[in-house]
Coordinates of C-alpha atoms in Angstrom, one line a residue:
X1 CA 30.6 -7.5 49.7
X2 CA 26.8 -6.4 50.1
X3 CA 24.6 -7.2 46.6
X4 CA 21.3 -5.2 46.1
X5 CA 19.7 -6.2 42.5
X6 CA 16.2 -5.4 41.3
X7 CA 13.1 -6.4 42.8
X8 CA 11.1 -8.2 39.4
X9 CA 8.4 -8.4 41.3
X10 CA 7.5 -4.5 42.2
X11 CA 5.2 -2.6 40.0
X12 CA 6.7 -1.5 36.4
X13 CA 5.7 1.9 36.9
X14 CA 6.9 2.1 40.3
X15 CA 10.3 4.0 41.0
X16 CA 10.6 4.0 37.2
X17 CA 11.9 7.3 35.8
X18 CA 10.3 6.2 32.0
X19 CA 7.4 5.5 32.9
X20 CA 6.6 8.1 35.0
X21 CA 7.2 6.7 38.6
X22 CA 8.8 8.0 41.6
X23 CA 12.5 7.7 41.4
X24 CA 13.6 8.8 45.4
X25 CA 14.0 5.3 45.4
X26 CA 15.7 3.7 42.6
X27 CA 17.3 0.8 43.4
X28 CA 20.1 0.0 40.8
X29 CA 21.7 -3.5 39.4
X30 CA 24.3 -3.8 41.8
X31 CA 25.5 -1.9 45.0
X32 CA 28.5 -3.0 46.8
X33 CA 28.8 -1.0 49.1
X34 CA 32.6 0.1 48.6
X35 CA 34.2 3.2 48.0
X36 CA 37.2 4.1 45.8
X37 CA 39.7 3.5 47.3
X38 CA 38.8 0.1 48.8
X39 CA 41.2 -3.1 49.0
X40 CA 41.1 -3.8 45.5
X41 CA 42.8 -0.7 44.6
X42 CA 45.5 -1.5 46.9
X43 CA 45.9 -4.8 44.9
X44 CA 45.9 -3.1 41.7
X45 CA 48.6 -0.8 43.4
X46 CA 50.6 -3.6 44.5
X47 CA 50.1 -5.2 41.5
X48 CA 51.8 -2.5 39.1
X49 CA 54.1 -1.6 41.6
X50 CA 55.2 -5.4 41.6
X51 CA 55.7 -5.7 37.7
X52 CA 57.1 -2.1 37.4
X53 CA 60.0 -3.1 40.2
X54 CA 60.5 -6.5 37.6
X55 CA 60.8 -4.2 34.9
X56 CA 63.6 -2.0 36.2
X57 CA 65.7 -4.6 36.5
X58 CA 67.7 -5.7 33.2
X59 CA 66.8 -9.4 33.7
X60 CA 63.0 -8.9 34.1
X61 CA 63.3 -5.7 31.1
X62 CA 64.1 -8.4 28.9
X63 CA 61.2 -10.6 29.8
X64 CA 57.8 -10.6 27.7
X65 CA 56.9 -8.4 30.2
X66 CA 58.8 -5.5 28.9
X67 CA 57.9 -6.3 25.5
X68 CA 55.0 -2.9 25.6
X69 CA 57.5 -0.7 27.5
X70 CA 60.5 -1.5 24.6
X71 CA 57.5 -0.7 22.0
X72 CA 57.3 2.5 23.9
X73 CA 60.6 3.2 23.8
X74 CA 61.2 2.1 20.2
X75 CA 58.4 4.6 18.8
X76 CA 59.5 7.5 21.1
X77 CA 62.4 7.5 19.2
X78 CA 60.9 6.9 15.9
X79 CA 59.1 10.4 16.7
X80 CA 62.4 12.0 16.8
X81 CA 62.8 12.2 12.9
X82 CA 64.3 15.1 11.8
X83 CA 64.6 17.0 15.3
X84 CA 68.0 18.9 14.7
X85 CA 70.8 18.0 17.3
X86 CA 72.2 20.9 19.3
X87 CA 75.3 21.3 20.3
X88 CA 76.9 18.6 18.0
X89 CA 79.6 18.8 15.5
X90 CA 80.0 17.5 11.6
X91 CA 80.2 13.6 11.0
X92 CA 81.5 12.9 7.8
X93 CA 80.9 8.8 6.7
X94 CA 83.6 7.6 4.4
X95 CA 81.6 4.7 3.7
X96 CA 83.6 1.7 1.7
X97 CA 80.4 1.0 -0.2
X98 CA 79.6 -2.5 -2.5
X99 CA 81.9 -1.2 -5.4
X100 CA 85.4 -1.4 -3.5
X101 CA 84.3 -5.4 -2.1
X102 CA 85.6 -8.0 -3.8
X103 CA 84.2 -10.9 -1.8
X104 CA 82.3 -11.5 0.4
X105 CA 83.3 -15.3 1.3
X106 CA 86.1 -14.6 4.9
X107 CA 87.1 -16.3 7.5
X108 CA 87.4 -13.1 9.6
X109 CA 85.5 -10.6 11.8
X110 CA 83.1 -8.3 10.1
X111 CA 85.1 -5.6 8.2
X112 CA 88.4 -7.4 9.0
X113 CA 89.0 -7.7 5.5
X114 CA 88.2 -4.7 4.4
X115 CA 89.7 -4.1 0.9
X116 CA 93.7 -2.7 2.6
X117 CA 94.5 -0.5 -0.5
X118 CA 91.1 1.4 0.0
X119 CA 91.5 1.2 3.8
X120 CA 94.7 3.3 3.2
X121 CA 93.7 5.7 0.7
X122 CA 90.7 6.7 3.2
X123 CA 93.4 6.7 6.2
X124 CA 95.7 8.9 4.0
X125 CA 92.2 11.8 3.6
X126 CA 91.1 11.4 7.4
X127 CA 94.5 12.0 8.0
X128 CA 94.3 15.7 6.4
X129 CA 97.1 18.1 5.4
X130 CA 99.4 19.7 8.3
X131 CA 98.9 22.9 8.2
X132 CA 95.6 23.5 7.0
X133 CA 92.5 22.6 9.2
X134 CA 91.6 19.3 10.1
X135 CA 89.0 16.9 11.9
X136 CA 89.6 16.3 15.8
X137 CA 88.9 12.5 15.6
X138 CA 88.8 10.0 13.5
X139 CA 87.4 6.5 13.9
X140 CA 88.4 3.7 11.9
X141 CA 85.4 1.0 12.5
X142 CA 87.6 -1.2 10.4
X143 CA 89.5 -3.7 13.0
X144 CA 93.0 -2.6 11.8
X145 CA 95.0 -5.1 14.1
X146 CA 93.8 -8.2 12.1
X147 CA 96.5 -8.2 9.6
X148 CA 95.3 -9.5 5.6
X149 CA 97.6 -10.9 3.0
X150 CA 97.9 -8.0 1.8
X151 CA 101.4 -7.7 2.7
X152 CA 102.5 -4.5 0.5
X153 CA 99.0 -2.3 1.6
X154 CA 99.4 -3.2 4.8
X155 CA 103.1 -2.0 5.1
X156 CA 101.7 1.1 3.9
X157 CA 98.7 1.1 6.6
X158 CA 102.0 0.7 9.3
X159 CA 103.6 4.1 7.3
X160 CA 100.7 6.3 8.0
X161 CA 100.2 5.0 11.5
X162 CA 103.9 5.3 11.9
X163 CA 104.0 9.2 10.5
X164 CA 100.3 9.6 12.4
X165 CA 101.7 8.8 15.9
X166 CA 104.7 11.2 15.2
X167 CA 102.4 14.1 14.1
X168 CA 101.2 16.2 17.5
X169 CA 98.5 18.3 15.1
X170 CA 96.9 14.7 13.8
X171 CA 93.4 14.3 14.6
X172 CA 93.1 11.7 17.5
X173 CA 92.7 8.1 15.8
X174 CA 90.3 5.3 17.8
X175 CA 90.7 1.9 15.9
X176 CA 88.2 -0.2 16.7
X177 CA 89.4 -3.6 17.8
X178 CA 87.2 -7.2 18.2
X179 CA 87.7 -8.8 21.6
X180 CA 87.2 -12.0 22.3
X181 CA 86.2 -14.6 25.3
X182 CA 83.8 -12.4 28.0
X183 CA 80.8 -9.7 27.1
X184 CA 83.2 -6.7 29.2
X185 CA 81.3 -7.4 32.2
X186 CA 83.3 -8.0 35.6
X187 CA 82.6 -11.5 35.8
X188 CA 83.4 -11.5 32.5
X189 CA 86.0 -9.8 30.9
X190 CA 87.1 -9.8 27.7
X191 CA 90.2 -10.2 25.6
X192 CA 92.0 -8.5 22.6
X193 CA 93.6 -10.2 20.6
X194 CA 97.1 -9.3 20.1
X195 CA 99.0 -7.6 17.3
X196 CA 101.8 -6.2 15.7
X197 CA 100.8 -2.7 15.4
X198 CA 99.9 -2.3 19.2
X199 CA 104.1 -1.5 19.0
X200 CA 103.1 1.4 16.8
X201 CA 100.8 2.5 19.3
X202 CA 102.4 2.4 22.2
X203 CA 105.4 3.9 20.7
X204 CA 103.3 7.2 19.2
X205 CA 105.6 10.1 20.6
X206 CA 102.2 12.0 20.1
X207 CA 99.8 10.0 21.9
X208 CA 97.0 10.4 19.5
X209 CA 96.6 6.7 18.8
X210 CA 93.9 4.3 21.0
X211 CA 92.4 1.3 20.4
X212 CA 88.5 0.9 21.6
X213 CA 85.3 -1.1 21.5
X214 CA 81.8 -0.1 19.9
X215 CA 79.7 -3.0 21.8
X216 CA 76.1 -2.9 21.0
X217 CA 73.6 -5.5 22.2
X218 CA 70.0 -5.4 21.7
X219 CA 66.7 -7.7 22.4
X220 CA 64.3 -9.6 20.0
X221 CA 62.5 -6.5 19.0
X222 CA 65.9 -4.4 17.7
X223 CA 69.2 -5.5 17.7
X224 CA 71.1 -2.1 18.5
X225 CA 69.3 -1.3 21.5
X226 CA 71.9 -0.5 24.1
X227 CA 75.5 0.3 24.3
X228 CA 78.8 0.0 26.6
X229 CA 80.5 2.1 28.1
X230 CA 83.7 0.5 28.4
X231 CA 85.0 -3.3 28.6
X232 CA 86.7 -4.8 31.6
X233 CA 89.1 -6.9 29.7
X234 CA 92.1 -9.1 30.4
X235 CA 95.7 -8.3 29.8
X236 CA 99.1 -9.5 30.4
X237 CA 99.5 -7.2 33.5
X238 CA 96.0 -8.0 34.9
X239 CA 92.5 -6.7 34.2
X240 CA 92.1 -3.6 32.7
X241 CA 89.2 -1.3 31.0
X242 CA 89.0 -0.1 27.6
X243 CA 86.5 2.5 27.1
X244 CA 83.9 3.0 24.2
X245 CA 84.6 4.7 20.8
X246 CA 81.8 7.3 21.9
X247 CA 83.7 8.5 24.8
X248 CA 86.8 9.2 23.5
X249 CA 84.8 10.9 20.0
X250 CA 83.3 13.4 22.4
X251 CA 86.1 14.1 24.8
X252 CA 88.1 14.8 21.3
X253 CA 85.5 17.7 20.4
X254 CA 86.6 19.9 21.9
X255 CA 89.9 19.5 23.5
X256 CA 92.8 21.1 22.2
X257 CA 94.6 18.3 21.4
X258 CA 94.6 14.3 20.8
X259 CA 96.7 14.1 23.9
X260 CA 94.2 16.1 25.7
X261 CA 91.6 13.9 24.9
X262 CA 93.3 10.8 26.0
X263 CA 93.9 12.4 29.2
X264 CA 90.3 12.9 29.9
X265 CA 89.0 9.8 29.1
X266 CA 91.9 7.9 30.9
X267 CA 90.8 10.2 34.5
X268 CA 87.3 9.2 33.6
X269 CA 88.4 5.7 33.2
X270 CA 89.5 5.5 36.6
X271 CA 86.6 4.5 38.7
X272 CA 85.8 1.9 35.8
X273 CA 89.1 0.1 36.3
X274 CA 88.8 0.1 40.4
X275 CA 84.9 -1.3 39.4
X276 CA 86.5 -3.9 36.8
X277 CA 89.0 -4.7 39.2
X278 CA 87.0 -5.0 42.3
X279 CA 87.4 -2.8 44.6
X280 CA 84.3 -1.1 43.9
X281 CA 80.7 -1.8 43.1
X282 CA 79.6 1.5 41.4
X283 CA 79.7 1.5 37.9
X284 CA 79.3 4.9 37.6
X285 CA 81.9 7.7 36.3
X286 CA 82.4 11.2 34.7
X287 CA 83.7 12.1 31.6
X288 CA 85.0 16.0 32.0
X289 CA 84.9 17.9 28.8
X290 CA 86.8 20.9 27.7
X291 CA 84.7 24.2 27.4
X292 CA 81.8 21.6 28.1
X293 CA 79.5 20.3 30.7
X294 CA 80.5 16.7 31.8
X295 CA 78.6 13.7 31.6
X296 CA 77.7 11.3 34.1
X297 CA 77.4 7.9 33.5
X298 CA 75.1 5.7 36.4
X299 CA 75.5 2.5 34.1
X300 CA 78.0 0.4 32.1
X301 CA 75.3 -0.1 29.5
X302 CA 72.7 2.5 28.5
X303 CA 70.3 2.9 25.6
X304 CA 71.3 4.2 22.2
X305 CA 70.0 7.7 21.9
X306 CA 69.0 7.6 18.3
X307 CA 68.7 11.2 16.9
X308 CA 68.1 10.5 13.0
X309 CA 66.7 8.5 10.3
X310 CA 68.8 7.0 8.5
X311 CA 67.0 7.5 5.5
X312 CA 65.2 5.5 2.6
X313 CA 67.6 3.3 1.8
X314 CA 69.8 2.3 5.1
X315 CA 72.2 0.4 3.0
X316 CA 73.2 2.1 -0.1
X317 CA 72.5 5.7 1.1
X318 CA 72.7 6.1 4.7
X319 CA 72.4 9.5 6.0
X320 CA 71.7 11.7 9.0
X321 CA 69.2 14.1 8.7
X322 CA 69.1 15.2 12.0
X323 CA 72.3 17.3 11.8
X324 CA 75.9 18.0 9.8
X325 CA 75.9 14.1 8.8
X326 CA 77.8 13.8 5.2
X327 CA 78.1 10.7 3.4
X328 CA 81.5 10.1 1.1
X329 CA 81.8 7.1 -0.9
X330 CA 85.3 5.7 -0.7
X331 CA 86.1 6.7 -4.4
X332 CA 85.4 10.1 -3.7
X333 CA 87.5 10.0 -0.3
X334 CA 90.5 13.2 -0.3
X335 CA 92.1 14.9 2.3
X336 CA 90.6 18.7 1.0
X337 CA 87.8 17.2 0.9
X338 CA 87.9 16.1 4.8
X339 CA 89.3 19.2 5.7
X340 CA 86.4 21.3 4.1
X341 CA 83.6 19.4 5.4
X342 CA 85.3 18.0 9.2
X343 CA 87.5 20.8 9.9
X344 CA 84.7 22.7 12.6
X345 CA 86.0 19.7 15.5
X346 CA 84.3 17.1 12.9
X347 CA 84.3 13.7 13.2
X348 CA 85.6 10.7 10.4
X349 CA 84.3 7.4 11.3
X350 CA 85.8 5.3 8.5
X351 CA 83.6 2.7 8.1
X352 CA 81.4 0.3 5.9
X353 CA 77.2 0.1 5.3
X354 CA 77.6 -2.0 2.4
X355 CA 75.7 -5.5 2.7
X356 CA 79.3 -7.3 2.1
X357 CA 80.4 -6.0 5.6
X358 CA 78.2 -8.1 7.3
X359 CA 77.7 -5.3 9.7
X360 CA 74.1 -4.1 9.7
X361 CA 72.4 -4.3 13.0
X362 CA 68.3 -3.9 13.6
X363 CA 67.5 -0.4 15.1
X364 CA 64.7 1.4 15.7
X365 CA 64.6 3.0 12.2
X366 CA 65.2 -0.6 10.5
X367 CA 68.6 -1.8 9.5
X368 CA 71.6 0.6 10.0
X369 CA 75.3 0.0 9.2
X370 CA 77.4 -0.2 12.4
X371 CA 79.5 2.9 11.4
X372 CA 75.8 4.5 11.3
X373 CA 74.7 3.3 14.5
X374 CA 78.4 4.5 16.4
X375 CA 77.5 8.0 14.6
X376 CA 73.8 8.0 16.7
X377 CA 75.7 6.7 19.6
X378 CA 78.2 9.6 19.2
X379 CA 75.5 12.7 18.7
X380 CA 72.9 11.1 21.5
X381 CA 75.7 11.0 24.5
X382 CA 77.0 14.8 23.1
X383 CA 73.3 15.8 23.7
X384 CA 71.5 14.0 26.3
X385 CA 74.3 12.1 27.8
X386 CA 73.3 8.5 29.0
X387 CA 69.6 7.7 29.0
X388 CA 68.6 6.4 32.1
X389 CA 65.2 5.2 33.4
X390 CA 63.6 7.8 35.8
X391 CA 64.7 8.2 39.5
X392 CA 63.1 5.2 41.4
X393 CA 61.0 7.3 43.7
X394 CA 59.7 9.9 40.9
X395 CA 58.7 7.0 38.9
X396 CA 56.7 4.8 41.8
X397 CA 55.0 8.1 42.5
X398 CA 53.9 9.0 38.9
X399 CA 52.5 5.3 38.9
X400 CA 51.4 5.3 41.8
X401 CA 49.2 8.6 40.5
X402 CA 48.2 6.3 37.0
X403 CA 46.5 3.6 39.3
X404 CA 44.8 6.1 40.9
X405 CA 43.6 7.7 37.9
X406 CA 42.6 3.8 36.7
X407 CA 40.4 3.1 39.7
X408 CA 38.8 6.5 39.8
X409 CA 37.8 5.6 35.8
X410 CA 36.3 2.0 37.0
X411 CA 35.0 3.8 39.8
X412 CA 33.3 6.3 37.4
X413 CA 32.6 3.8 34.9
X414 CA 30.1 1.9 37.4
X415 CA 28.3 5.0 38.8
X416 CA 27.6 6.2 35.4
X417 CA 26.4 2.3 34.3
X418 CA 24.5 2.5 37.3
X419 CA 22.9 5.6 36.6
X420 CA 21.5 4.2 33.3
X421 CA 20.2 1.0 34.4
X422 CA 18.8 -1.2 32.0
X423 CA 17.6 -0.2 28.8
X424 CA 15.7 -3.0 27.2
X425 CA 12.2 -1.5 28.1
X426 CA 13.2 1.5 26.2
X427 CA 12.2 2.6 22.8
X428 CA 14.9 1.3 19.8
X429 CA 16.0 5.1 19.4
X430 CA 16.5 5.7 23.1
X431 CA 18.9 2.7 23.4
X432 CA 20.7 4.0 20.8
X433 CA 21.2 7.5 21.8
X434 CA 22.6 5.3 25.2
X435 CA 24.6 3.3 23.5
X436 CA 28.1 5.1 23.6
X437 CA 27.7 5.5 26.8
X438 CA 27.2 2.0 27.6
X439 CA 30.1 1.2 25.9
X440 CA 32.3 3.7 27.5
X441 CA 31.2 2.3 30.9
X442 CA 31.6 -1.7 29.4
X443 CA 34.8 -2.5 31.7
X444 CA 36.5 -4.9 28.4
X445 CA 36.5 -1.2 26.7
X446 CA 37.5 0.6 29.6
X447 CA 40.6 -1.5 30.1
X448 CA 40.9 -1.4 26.5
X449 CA 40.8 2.6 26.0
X450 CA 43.1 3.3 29.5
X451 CA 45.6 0.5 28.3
X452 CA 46.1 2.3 24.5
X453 CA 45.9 5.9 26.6
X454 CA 49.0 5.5 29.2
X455 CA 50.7 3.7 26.2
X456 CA 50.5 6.8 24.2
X457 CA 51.1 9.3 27.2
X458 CA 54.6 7.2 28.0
X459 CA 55.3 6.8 24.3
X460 CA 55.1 10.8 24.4
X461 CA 56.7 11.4 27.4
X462 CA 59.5 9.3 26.6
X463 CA 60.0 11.5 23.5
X464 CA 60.1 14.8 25.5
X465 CA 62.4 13.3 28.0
X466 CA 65.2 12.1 25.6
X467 CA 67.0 15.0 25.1
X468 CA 67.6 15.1 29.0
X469 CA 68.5 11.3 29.3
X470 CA 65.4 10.0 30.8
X471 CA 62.4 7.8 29.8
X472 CA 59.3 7.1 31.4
X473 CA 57.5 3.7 30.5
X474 CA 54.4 2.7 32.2
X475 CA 52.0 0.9 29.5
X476 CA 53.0 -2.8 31.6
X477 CA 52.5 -2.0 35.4
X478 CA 48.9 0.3 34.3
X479 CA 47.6 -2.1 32.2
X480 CA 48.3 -5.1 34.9
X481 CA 46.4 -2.5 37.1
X482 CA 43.6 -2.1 34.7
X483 CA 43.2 -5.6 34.3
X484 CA 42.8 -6.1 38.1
X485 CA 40.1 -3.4 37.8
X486 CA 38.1 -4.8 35.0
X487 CA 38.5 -8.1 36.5
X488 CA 36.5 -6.7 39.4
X489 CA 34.2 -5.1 37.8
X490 CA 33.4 -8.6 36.3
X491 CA 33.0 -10.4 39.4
X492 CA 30.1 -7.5 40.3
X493 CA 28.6 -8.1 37.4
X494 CA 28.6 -11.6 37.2
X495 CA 27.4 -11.9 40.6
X496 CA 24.8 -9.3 40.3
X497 CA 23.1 -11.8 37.2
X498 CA 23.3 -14.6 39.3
X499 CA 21.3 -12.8 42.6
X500 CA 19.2 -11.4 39.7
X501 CA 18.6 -15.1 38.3
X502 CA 17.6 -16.1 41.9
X503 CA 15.3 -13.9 42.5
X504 CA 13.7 -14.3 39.4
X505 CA 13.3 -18.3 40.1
X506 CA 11.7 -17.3 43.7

């Protein structure tokens, strides 16, 4: 690198613009002698390129190094307040709220022990009246196959699972069920635990009754981040998969019947179970819809597609404002009531948000009741499908085209600091008519102002891209680039006061 700095000892006047000299042949503080594209911007290049290909993996995602990108991600969907959901049917909440617990001190899994006389009464009203319109699904996020005391109410819970599974016009039912041992992974699969009413469901003439997982894991900044797909767990009869309450709520839409939704889930389920088993690496499949486009699925996890607030108050009043979200308390539960409001291929998710559930997760809009969060899941993969980072190639080129962007703004940066030169010879009003522009061209603002700008363009981008399952995040890799950048400008500078110390001491 070639270093010209100022000869102190020419004549003030001469080649000095303010005082009236020639200036054909200004010599500035520093010259290096490099263009723009010069080996330092393929090291900011590699650089980014180097901490965006840590990032798209889910190891280096979780890392402090992701921790600008989840921001990103997190406000992106905070913008999404209040955008109405197309294409989406009625959820209606029967939420057992704080006046139907009477203790909070079990030895079971989170809503195991879920008052069983309340449980009923709200199976009895999802359940509807034959003959007169009714919802297409209902979920009960109340793990039904852990059996309480409660001998009598839960003989009664058997009676309407019993008369459910024999009823071909019943809305399809998903209970959810814990599992136990592995995270659903193929290295590690997981395990139900076994019950008496499995009996009942495998003995439903009707084949409307399923058992299925809500799995939602998250990172220090929220909790419910991401979801599964489906579980590879362990049975008797070898591994199997047991796919997500979200797939088999939207495959219910809109086919004609409980056993036609099965059916579609257990094709898409196919290619899982050869993955879970094995003989395949992909964890990719297709859920076919009736009357509907399918959805592809590249991952066993994605993001949560969050489409709502849940309101002021996420545990008392939890709502949906982004669509047909209505909120029952359990009291107010009744079969008309469910076939007014869910008839229009609605959705029941029986559930809890009440604090005594122990089932309130962290989410982007602050705490949210699990039944809440399986609702968001529900309406984001019936709008956007899975959310999926951006092809590989499309995103290395649109950072690739960032870097570029950051070295030509260093670049600039320097020619215009250049061009002013020093200003401690000028008068006080002078310097501070410059003085913005100094700062502007200062590279610890630079960095500053292009780190806070591709921030906000990927925060925004994200939030345009949601709705079509993608999301952009950039704000690591360009900022490692601009930090390379600044630290050259730096160098320059520094280097530039020490030729211009030496020359002074000559």
């Amino acid at each position: 690198m070639t270093t010209t700095v100022v000869d102190n000892h020419q004549n003030p006047t001469e080649n000095n613009p303010d005082k009236g000299g020639d200036t054909s042949g200004v010599t500035r503080l520093v010259d290096t002698g490099k263009g723009m594209f010069d080996g330092n911007f393929l090291l900011s290049l590699v650089l980014a390129l180097v901490v965006w290909a840590i990032l798209r993996t889910p190891e280096g995602w979780q890392t402090f190094l992701g921790e600008a990108d989840r921001e990103v991600l997190q406000i992106a969907f905070e913008l999404r307040v209040n955008q109405t959901v197309k294409g989406t049917g009625p959820i209606l909440f029967l939420n057992l709220d704080e006046s139907v617990w009477q203790s909070d001190e079990t030895d079971g899994p989170a809503l195991a022990y879920a008052p069983r006389k309340v449980v009923a009464d709200m199976l009895e009203a999802a359940y509807g009246i034959p003959g007169f319109p009714r919802p297409k699904v209902v979920v009960a996020d109340i793990d039904l196959f852990w059996r309480t005391p409660e001998e009598a109410e839960e003989q009664r819970i058997d009676d309407i699972l019993t008369r459910w599974g024999n009823d071909p016009g019943a809305p399809l039912l998903v209970m959810q069920r814990e599992v136990v041992d592995g995270d659903g992974h193929r290295d590690q699969p997981a395990r139900a635990r076994g019950s008496g009413r499995e009996a009942i469901m495998a003995n439903a003439p009707a084949g409307n009754l399923v058992w299925s997982v809500a799995q939602i894991t998250g990172d220090e900044v929220v909790g419910a981040r991401y979801m599964s797909h489906y579980l590879c767990i362990k049975t008797p009869a070898g591994i199997d998969v047991v796919a997500a309450t979200p797939v088999y709520a939207i495959a219910a839409r809109t086919a004609p019947d409980a056993r036609s939704a099965v059916a579609l889930v257990n094709r898409a389920m196919e290619e899982p179970r050869r993955h879970c088993r094995g003989e395949r690496q992909e964890t990719a499949f297709v859920l076919e819809r009736t009357d509907r486009a399918p959805i592809s699925f590249i991952q066993q996890e994605s993001f949560i597609n969050y489409s709502a607030h849940p309101g002021g108050d996420p545990v008392s009043e939890p709502t949906l404002v982004a669509a047909d979200m209505f909120y029952i308390p359990a009291g107010f539960a009744n079969a008309p009531m469910v076939s007014g409001l869910a008839s229009s291929n609605g959705v029941v998710i029986i559930g809890s948000a009440a604090s005594m559930a122990r089932d309130r997760h962290m989410t982007p809009y602050g705490l949210m009741g699990g039944s809440m969060v399986i609702a968001n899941m529900i309406r984001g993969l019936e709008e956007g499908g899975e959310i999926d980072r951006m092809y590989w190639l499309a995103d290395a080129s649109l950072l690739t085209i960032f870097v570029t962007l950051i070295v030509a703004s260093f670049w600039y940066a320097r020619i215009a600091r250049d061009w002013i030169g020093p200003t401690s010879h000028l008068p006080f009003f002078a310097r501070l008519i410059r003085l913005p522009i100094k700062l502007l061209t200062n590279p610890v603002i630079v960095k500053l102002l292009i780190g806070v700008g591709i921030f906000w363009i990927s925060t925004f981008a994200s939030y345009l891209l949601l709705d079509n399952g993608i999301w952009v995040s950039f704000a690591a890799p360009a900022y490692v680039a601009a930090l390379n950048e600044a630290r050259e400008d730096f160098e320059e500078l520094m280097e530039s006061l020490r030729n211009a110390r030496s020359e002074a001491a000559s």
